[in-house]
mmCIF file of C-alpha atoms in Angstrom:
data_model
loop_
_atom_site.group_PDB
_atom_site.id
_atom_site.type_symbol
_atom_site.label_atom_id
_atom_site.label_comp_id
_atom_site.label_asym_id
_atom_site.label_seq_id
_atom_site.Cartn_x
_atom_site.Cartn_y
_atom_site.Cartn_z
ATOM 1 C CA MET A 20 0.527 0.092 -0.252
ATOM 2 C CA LEU A 21 1.771 3.141 -0.569
ATOM 3 C CA THR A 22 0.550 5.707 2.314
ATOM 4 C CA THR A 23 1.968 9.253 2.264
ATOM 5 C CA GLN A 24 4.966 8.568 4.941
ATOM 6 C CA ILE A 25 6.123 6.605 1.906
ATOM 7 C CA ILE A 26 5.515 9.589 -0.225
ATOM 8 C CA ASP A 27 6.795 11.482 1.506
ATOM 9 C CA ASP A 28 9.872 9.384 2.452
ATOM 10 C CA VAL A 29 10.779 8.444 -0.679
ATOM 11 C CA VAL A 30 10.705 12.631 -2.536
ATOM 12 C CA ALA A 31 11.939 13.898 0.947
ATOM 13 C CA ARG A 32 14.787 11.894 -0.114
ATOM 14 C CA ALA A 33 14.532 12.709 -3.737
ATOM 15 C CA LEU A 34 15.048 16.102 -2.733
ATOM 16 C CA ALA A 35 17.637 16.162 -0.676
ATOM 17 C CA GLU A 36 19.147 14.656 -3.512
ATOM 18 C CA ASP A 37 18.435 17.553 -5.884
ATOM 19 C CA ALA A 38 18.891 20.986 -3.807
ATOM 20 C CA PRO A 39 21.025 19.039 -1.087
ATOM 21 C CA TRP A 40 22.180 22.938 -0.587
ATOM 22 C CA GLY A 41 19.239 24.930 -2.183
ATOM 23 C CA ASP A 42 18.835 25.816 -6.202
ATOM 24 C CA LEU A 43 21.860 27.752 -6.638
ATOM 25 C CA THR A 44 20.594 28.830 -10.171
ATOM 26 C CA SER A 45 16.533 30.320 -9.603
ATOM 27 C CA GLU A 46 18.363 31.465 -6.381
ATOM 28 C CA LEU A 47 20.458 34.068 -8.424
ATOM 29 C CA LEU A 48 17.415 34.563 -11.066
ATOM 30 C CA ILE A 49 14.597 34.681 -9.444
ATOM 31 C CA PRO A 50 13.749 37.195 -7.172
ATOM 32 C CA GLU A 51 12.772 35.805 -3.580
ATOM 33 C CA GLU A 52 8.646 36.988 -4.958
ATOM 34 C CA ALA A 53 8.149 35.018 -7.611
ATOM 35 C CA TRP A 54 5.538 34.150 -8.545
ATOM 36 C CA ALA A 55 4.509 31.219 -11.099
ATOM 37 C CA SER A 56 1.904 28.820 -12.362
ATOM 38 C CA ALA A 57 2.591 25.623 -15.098
ATOM 39 C CA ARG A 58 1.399 22.595 -16.454
ATOM 40 C CA LEU A 59 2.190 18.991 -16.448
ATOM 41 C CA GLU A 60 1.416 18.339 -19.806
ATOM 42 C CA ALA A 61 2.249 15.507 -22.128
ATOM 43 C CA ARG A 62 4.231 14.365 -25.782
ATOM 44 C CA GLU A 63 3.120 11.256 -25.795
ATOM 45 C CA PRO A 64 0.211 8.617 -25.029
ATOM 46 C CA GLY A 65 0.304 6.785 -21.742
ATOM 47 C CA VAL A 66 -1.340 6.025 -18.987
ATOM 48 C CA PHE A 67 -0.922 8.764 -16.095
ATOM 49 C CA SER A 68 0.616 7.444 -12.023
ATOM 50 C CA GLY A 69 1.895 8.849 -9.640
ATOM 51 C CA GLY A 70 0.261 11.862 -9.079
ATOM 52 C CA ALA A 71 0.111 11.800 -5.389
ATOM 53 C CA VAL A 72 4.217 12.088 -5.272
ATOM 54 C CA TRP A 73 3.469 14.502 -7.602
ATOM 55 C CA GLU A 74 1.479 16.614 -5.299
ATOM 56 C CA ALA A 75 3.720 16.138 -2.621
ATOM 57 C CA THR A 76 6.697 16.984 -4.023
ATOM 58 C CA MET A 77 4.644 20.524 -4.533
ATOM 59 C CA ARG A 78 4.320 20.227 -0.981
ATOM 60 C CA LEU A 79 7.575 19.535 0.588
ATOM 61 C CA VAL A 80 9.420 22.093 -0.901
ATOM 62 C CA ASP A 81 6.828 25.271 -0.394
ATOM 63 C CA PRO A 82 3.295 24.772 1.368
ATOM 64 C CA ARG A 83 2.113 27.757 -0.946
ATOM 65 C CA ILE A 84 2.169 25.633 -3.885
ATOM 66 C CA ARG A 85 -1.356 25.086 -5.374
ATOM 67 C CA SER A 86 -1.237 21.810 -7.392
ATOM 68 C CA THR A 87 -4.456 20.696 -9.324
ATOM 69 C CA LEU A 88 -4.326 16.547 -10.723
ATOM 70 C CA LEU A 89 -6.603 16.750 -13.762
ATOM 71 C CA VAL A 90 -6.243 12.405 -14.348
ATOM 72 C CA GLU A 91 -6.571 10.239 -11.870
ATOM 73 C CA ASP A 92 -4.316 7.127 -11.811
ATOM 74 C CA GLY A 93 -4.659 4.807 -14.362
ATOM 75 C CA GLU A 94 -6.035 7.279 -17.354
ATOM 76 C CA ARG A 95 -5.549 7.337 -20.196
ATOM 77 C CA PHE A 96 -3.920 9.690 -22.889
ATOM 78 C CA GLU A 97 -3.194 11.229 -25.191
ATOM 79 C CA PRO A 98 -0.233 14.016 -26.596
ATOM 80 C CA GLY A 99 -0.674 16.874 -25.503
ATOM 81 C CA ALA A 100 -3.421 17.220 -22.453
ATOM 82 C CA VAL A 101 -2.622 18.209 -19.659
ATOM 83 C CA LEU A 102 -2.801 16.110 -16.640
ATOM 84 C CA ALA A 103 -2.005 19.305 -13.414
ATOM 85 C CA THR A 104 -1.746 22.454 -13.480
ATOM 86 C CA VAL A 105 0.333 23.925 -10.671
ATOM 87 C CA GLU A 106 1.201 27.701 -9.186
ATOM 88 C CA GLY A 107 2.324 29.965 -6.739
ATOM 89 C CA PRO A 108 6.016 30.466 -6.566
ATOM 90 C CA ALA A 109 8.391 30.487 -8.654
ATOM 91 C CA ARG A 110 11.751 29.553 -6.724
ATOM 92 C CA GLY A 111 9.777 26.100 -5.358
ATOM 93 C CA ILE A 112 8.050 25.341 -9.027
ATOM 94 C CA LEU A 113 10.842 25.234 -10.134
ATOM 95 C CA ARG A 114 12.472 23.677 -7.127
ATOM 96 C CA ALA A 115 10.303 20.716 -7.225
ATOM 97 C CA GLU A 116 9.828 20.688 -11.463
ATOM 98 C CA ARG A 117 12.910 17.877 -12.278
ATOM 99 C CA VAL A 118 12.371 15.568 -8.988
ATOM 100 C CA GLY A 119 8.554 15.544 -9.118
ATOM 101 C CA LEU A 120 9.188 14.465 -13.229
ATOM 102 C CA ASN A 121 11.521 11.683 -13.276
ATOM 103 C CA LEU A 122 9.552 9.909 -10.343
ATOM 104 C CA VAL A 123 6.344 10.759 -12.172
ATOM 105 C CA GLN A 124 7.587 10.261 -15.871
ATOM 106 C CA ARG A 125 9.119 6.081 -14.800
ATOM 107 C CA MET A 126 6.010 5.818 -12.802
ATOM 108 C CA SER A 127 3.587 6.404 -15.651
ATOM 109 C CA ALA A 128 5.780 4.682 -17.767
ATOM 110 C CA ILE A 129 5.272 1.458 -16.161
ATOM 111 C CA ALA A 130 1.534 1.964 -15.825
ATOM 112 C CA THR A 131 1.223 2.273 -19.429
ATOM 113 C CA GLU A 132 4.166 -0.455 -19.926
ATOM 114 C CA THR A 133 1.857 -2.897 -17.794
ATOM 115 C CA SER A 134 -1.639 -2.169 -20.200
ATOM 116 C CA ARG A 135 0.297 -2.870 -22.915
ATOM 117 C CA TYR A 136 0.533 -6.515 -21.396
ATOM 118 C CA VAL A 137 -2.320 -7.328 -19.552
ATOM 119 C CA ALA A 138 -4.063 -5.837 -22.776
ATOM 120 C CA ALA A 139 -2.516 -8.617 -24.129
ATOM 121 C CA VAL A 140 -3.140 -11.588 -22.562
ATOM 122 C CA ALA A 141 -7.229 -9.607 -22.141
ATOM 123 C CA GLY A 142 -9.628 -12.358 -22.149
ATOM 124 C CA THR A 143 -7.102 -15.581 -20.683
ATOM 125 C CA GLY A 144 -7.137 -14.865 -17.881
ATOM 126 C CA ALA A 145 -4.820 -14.807 -16.636
ATOM 127 C CA ARG A 146 -2.953 -12.739 -14.212
ATOM 128 C CA ILE A 147 -0.072 -9.980 -15.429
ATOM 129 C CA VAL A 148 2.488 -10.108 -11.903
ATOM 130 C CA ASP A 149 5.296 -7.018 -11.377
ATOM 131 C CA THR A 150 8.753 -9.723 -9.597
ATOM 132 C CA ARG A 151 11.427 -7.645 -6.736
ATOM 133 C CA LYS A 152 13.729 -6.804 -10.219
ATOM 134 C CA THR A 153 12.901 -2.579 -8.875
ATOM 135 C CA THR A 154 14.675 0.060 -9.072
ATOM 136 C CA PRO A 155 16.077 0.935 -5.589
ATOM 137 C CA GLY A 156 14.174 2.498 -3.026
ATOM 138 C CA LEU A 157 11.254 2.823 -5.398
ATOM 139 C CA ARG A 158 9.632 -0.330 -5.044
ATOM 140 C CA ALA A 159 5.947 1.322 -3.532
ATOM 141 C CA LEU A 160 6.014 2.980 -5.923
ATOM 142 C CA GLU A 161 7.297 1.665 -9.210
ATOM 143 C CA ARG A 162 4.513 -1.012 -8.107
ATOM 144 C CA ALA A 163 1.670 1.051 -7.405
ATOM 145 C CA ALA A 164 2.342 2.586 -10.729
ATOM 146 C CA VAL A 165 2.042 -1.965 -12.005
ATOM 147 C CA ARG A 166 -1.589 -1.463 -10.187
ATOM 148 C CA ALA A 167 -2.538 1.426 -12.282
ATOM 149 C CA GLY A 168 -1.787 -0.280 -15.698
ATOM 150 C CA GLY A 169 -4.246 -3.358 -14.854
ATOM 151 C CA GLY A 170 -1.284 -5.658 -13.155
ATOM 152 C CA HIS A 171 -1.077 -6.908 -9.534
ATOM 153 C CA ASN A 172 1.762 -7.336 -7.323
ATOM 154 C CA HIS A 173 3.957 -10.694 -6.237
ATOM 155 C CA ARG A 174 5.126 -10.599 -3.210
ATOM 156 C CA PHE A 175 5.964 -7.000 -1.673
ATOM 157 C CA SER A 176 9.495 -7.998 -0.285
ATOM 158 C CA LEU A 177 11.172 -11.668 0.785
ATOM 159 C CA SER A 178 10.134 -11.168 4.460
ATOM 160 C CA ASP A 179 6.415 -10.951 2.702
ATOM 161 C CA ALA A 180 5.985 -14.888 1.403
ATOM 162 C CA VAL A 181 8.383 -17.843 1.528
ATOM 163 C CA LEU A 182 9.294 -18.497 -3.019
ATOM 164 C CA ALA A 183 12.115 -21.337 -2.770
ATOM 165 C CA LYS A 184 14.039 -21.058 -6.510
ATOM 166 C CA ASP A 185 16.617 -23.787 -7.708
ATOM 167 C CA ASN A 186 19.257 -22.751 -5.400
ATOM 168 C CA HIS A 187 16.846 -22.951 -2.134
ATOM 169 C CA LEU A 188 15.946 -26.514 -2.826
ATOM 170 C CA ALA A 189 19.508 -27.912 -3.708
ATOM 171 C CA VAL A 190 20.546 -26.929 0.171
ATOM 172 C CA LEU A 191 17.380 -28.354 1.646
ATOM 173 C CA ALA A 192 17.183 -31.064 -0.248
ATOM 174 C CA GLN A 193 20.947 -32.062 0.861
ATOM 175 C CA GLN A 194 19.070 -32.099 4.775
ATOM 176 C CA HIS A 195 16.132 -34.441 4.034
ATOM 177 C CA GLY A 196 18.620 -37.112 1.581
ATOM 178 C CA GLY A 197 17.830 -35.048 -1.762
ATOM 179 C CA ASP A 198 13.516 -35.648 -1.299
ATOM 180 C CA VAL A 199 12.134 -31.938 -2.272
ATOM 181 C CA THR A 200 8.619 -33.450 -1.284
ATOM 182 C CA ALA A 201 9.942 -33.613 2.221
ATOM 183 C CA ALA A 202 11.994 -30.397 2.534
ATOM 184 C CA ILE A 203 8.364 -28.767 1.647
ATOM 185 C CA ARG A 204 6.965 -29.954 3.753
ATOM 186 C CA ALA A 205 9.942 -28.790 6.396
ATOM 187 C CA VAL A 206 9.520 -25.481 5.134
ATOM 188 C CA ARG A 207 5.540 -25.829 5.189
ATOM 189 C CA ALA A 208 5.505 -27.082 8.548
ATOM 190 C CA GLN A 209 7.719 -23.629 9.893
ATOM 191 C CA ILE A 210 5.416 -21.051 8.614
ATOM 192 C CA SER A 211 1.723 -19.622 9.076
ATOM 193 C CA HIS A 212 -0.795 -20.997 7.510
ATOM 194 C CA THR A 213 -1.176 -16.821 6.198
ATOM 195 C CA THR A 214 1.561 -17.405 4.468
ATOM 196 C CA HIS A 215 2.226 -17.953 0.654
ATOM 197 C CA LEU A 216 4.311 -20.376 -0.052
ATOM 198 C CA GLU A 217 4.991 -20.935 -4.172
ATOM 199 C CA VAL A 218 7.994 -23.159 -4.783
ATOM 200 C CA GLU A 219 10.695 -22.735 -8.498
ATOM 201 C CA VAL A 220 10.204 -25.847 -10.966
ATOM 202 C CA ASP A 221 13.206 -25.999 -14.503
ATOM 203 C CA ARG A 222 11.796 -29.748 -16.111
ATOM 204 C CA LEU A 223 8.744 -31.238 -15.805
ATOM 205 C CA ASP A 224 9.617 -34.021 -13.387
ATOM 206 C CA GLN A 225 10.168 -31.688 -10.552
ATOM 207 C CA ILE A 226 6.371 -30.809 -10.432
ATOM 208 C CA GLU A 227 5.019 -34.151 -8.349
ATOM 209 C CA PRO A 228 7.948 -34.033 -6.970
ATOM 210 C CA VAL A 229 7.198 -29.731 -5.859
ATOM 211 C CA LEU A 230 3.661 -30.654 -5.333
ATOM 212 C CA ALA A 231 3.394 -33.445 -2.688
ATOM 213 C CA GLY A 232 4.645 -31.140 -1.004
ATOM 214 C CA GLY A 233 1.818 -29.129 -0.407
ATOM 215 C CA VAL A 234 2.213 -25.067 -2.067
ATOM 216 C CA ASP A 235 0.525 -22.370 -3.384
ATOM 217 C CA THR A 236 1.738 -21.387 -5.969
ATOM 218 C CA ILE A 237 4.254 -23.213 -8.923
ATOM 219 C CA LEU A 238 6.479 -21.313 -10.956
ATOM 220 C CA LEU A 239 7.346 -22.514 -14.232
ATOM 221 C CA ASP A 240 10.602 -21.162 -14.967
ATOM 222 C CA ASN A 241 12.139 -21.059 -18.754
ATOM 223 C CA PHE A 242 9.824 -23.729 -19.936
ATOM 224 C CA THR A 243 8.450 -23.794 -23.618
ATOM 225 C CA LEU A 244 5.362 -22.808 -24.775
ATOM 226 C CA ASP A 245 4.487 -26.632 -25.284
ATOM 227 C CA GLU A 246 6.397 -27.559 -21.706
ATOM 228 C CA LEU A 247 3.531 -25.476 -20.656
ATOM 229 C CA ARG A 248 0.680 -25.939 -21.567
ATOM 230 C CA ALA A 249 1.609 -29.690 -20.003
ATOM 231 C CA GLY A 250 2.611 -28.854 -16.612
ATOM 232 C CA VAL A 251 -0.951 -26.630 -16.614
ATOM 233 C CA ALA A 252 -2.286 -30.508 -17.000
ATOM 234 C CA LEU A 253 0.362 -32.463 -14.482
ATOM 235 C CA VAL A 254 -1.072 -29.414 -12.065
ATOM 236 C CA ALA A 255 -4.770 -29.961 -12.292
ATOM 237 C CA GLY A 256 -5.751 -26.574 -10.209
ATOM 238 C CA ARG A 257 -4.264 -28.933 -6.852
ATOM 239 C CA ALA A 258 -2.211 -25.418 -6.964
ATOM 240 C CA LEU A 259 -1.668 -21.745 -9.065
ATOM 241 C CA VAL A 260 0.555 -21.616 -12.008
ATOM 242 C CA ASP A 261 3.296 -18.310 -12.712
ATOM 243 C CA ALA A 262 5.376 -18.439 -15.412
ATOM 244 C CA SER A 263 8.590 -16.039 -15.469
ATOM 245 C CA GLY A 264 11.409 -15.994 -18.012
ATOM 246 C CA GLY A 265 12.028 -14.796 -21.478
ATOM 247 C CA VAL A 266 8.444 -12.658 -21.082
ATOM 248 C CA THR A 267 8.190 -9.687 -24.325
ATOM 249 C CA LEU A 268 5.530 -8.831 -25.457
ATOM 250 C CA ASP A 269 5.499 -10.702 -28.208
ATOM 251 C CA THR A 270 5.446 -13.853 -25.855
ATOM 252 C CA VAL A 271 2.601 -13.714 -23.480
ATOM 253 C CA GLY A 272 -0.665 -13.600 -25.281
ATOM 254 C CA ALA A 273 0.531 -16.733 -25.865
ATOM 255 C CA ILE A 274 1.808 -17.456 -22.465
ATOM 256 C CA ALA A 275 -1.747 -16.375 -21.432
ATOM 257 C CA ARG A 276 -2.852 -18.772 -23.828
ATOM 258 C CA THR A 277 -1.296 -22.165 -22.197
ATOM 259 C CA GLY A 278 -3.093 -21.958 -19.038
ATOM 260 C CA VAL A 279 -1.525 -20.514 -16.674
ATOM 261 C CA ASP A 280 -3.057 -18.147 -12.959
ATOM 262 C CA LEU A 281 0.202 -15.891 -12.976
ATOM 263 C CA ILE A 282 2.110 -14.079 -15.920
ATOM 264 C CA SER A 283 5.707 -12.754 -13.606
ATOM 265 C CA VAL A 284 7.257 -9.991 -16.030
ATOM 266 C CA GLY A 285 10.706 -8.419 -14.309
ATOM 267 C CA ALA A 286 10.160 -5.824 -18.003
ATOM 268 C CA LEU A 287 7.676 -4.025 -16.475
ATOM 269 C CA THR A 288 9.816 -2.360 -14.125
ATOM 270 C CA HIS A 289 13.988 -3.171 -14.962
ATOM 271 C CA SER A 290 13.552 -1.775 -18.500
ATOM 272 C CA VAL A 291 10.774 1.045 -19.121
ATOM 273 C CA ARG A 292 11.571 3.931 -20.788
ATOM 274 C CA ALA A 293 10.663 7.116 -18.528
ATOM 275 C CA LEU A 294 7.269 8.403 -20.549
ATOM 276 C CA ASP A 295 8.379 11.897 -22.178
ATOM 277 C CA LEU A 296 5.944 14.871 -20.224
ATOM 278 C CA GLY A 297 7.038 18.336 -19.838
ATOM 279 C CA LEU A 298 6.312 21.693 -17.244
ATOM 280 C CA ASP A 299 5.660 23.816 -19.328
ATOM 281 C CA ILE A 300 6.044 27.613 -16.984
ATOM 282 C CA GLY A 301 4.525 31.107 -17.070
ATOM 283 C CA LEU A 302 3.403 33.718 -15.529
ATOM 284 C CA PRO A 303 0.075 33.923 -13.660
ATOM 285 C CA ASP A 304 -1.636 37.712 -14.616
ATOM 286 C CA ALA A 305 -3.270 38.567 -11.168
ATOM 287 C CA ARG A 306 0.064 37.533 -9.954
ATOM 288 C CA SER A 307 2.154 38.699 -12.733
ATOM 289 C CA ALA A 308 0.770 42.210 -11.356
ATOM 290 C CA ALA A 309 1.461 42.172 -8.088
ATOM 291 C CA PRO A 310 3.776 40.007 -7.077
ATOM 292 C CA ALA A 311 4.144 41.514 -3.875
ATOM 293 C CA ALA A 312 0.753 40.083 -2.148
ATOM 294 C CA ALA A 313 2.345 36.599 -2.905
ATOM 295 C CA PRO A 314 3.721 35.909 0.582
ATOM 296 C CA ALA A 315 1.321 37.301 2.294
ATOM 297 C CA LEU A 316 -0.027 33.991 1.488
ATOM 298 C CA ALA A 317 2.631 31.964 3.981
ATOM 299 C CA THR A 318 1.383 31.976 7.484
ATOM 300 C CA GLU A 319 3.637 33.114 10.766
ATOM 301 C CA GLY A 320 6.025 30.683 11.758
ATOM 302 C CA THR A 321 5.535 28.292 8.133
ATOM 303 C CA SER A 322 8.793 28.198 6.636
ATOM 304 C CA SER A 323 9.683 26.597 3.241
ATOM 305 C CA PRO A 324 11.650 23.287 2.856
ATOM 306 C CA ALA A 325 13.091 24.872 -0.473
ATOM 307 C CA ALA A 326 14.561 28.306 1.541
ATOM 308 C CA PRO A 327 19.119 27.173 2.034
ATOM 309 C CA PRO A 328 21.242 27.722 4.755
ATOM 310 C CA ALA A 329 23.040 30.551 4.603
ATOM 311 C CA ALA A 330 26.759 28.939 4.686
ATOM 312 C CA ARG A 331 27.651 26.270 2.049
ATOM 313 C CA PRO A 332 29.732 24.187 1.646
#
């Protein structure tokens, strides 16, 4: 779940990275009282994600910046669409611009790519799910973007569920005389009934011993289409079937038609290209006519996070 606290933590770190001692250019060129408006515009079609992140970026830079979202997460848009408007201190908008764009461009790219995969498997019953192949520090945002695109989330972290892969089983089986079924039963005996247990196999002959151990999901890794069909038949509804490995937009439809329940796609998050969005800044008529009125919006005791320290190293 993408909470306000998670969003604020990510955005605050990004802002500190981008302007650790303030925005030198804007502070030298832009008067402190200057007021501006801007529009977040799409330069290519896509699916939007990151509205709360965009608003948090503006708020954390300067609470006086007013941001209005014109689309919702998961909503499709075309080139030229205005996705959001902002108005407030020009320095603050300029400082927030790149961080806000970086995050929303990436989230919208993930939502857009996910929507393509979801469309490719429409009517099959298969779900598109993400993986842990995410950008360090941005997993919660990227997982939210997958949901905005119509996909589903796999386990969020190593702490959420058991997913035993080939290396896990190789080590575990050594302790049970090579008996994979006994190894899986030993795992099942140690976990709560609420903890999901998934096991990866890379050969058809591994399926029955794994199922006998009592798993919730069996992961068929790098199987051919014929092997996937055979694997689904062997499982026969005794567990969910998850397919992974070599999944692309060109292959995902055929994979879904083999009858698998889940298709894990690392490409949703690990290799997307940022969507082309831009922020165009101008001067609102009311504020440009009387910029001195802008400071009146600040409340007593409120300081802008955008204000830099007096000295820089």
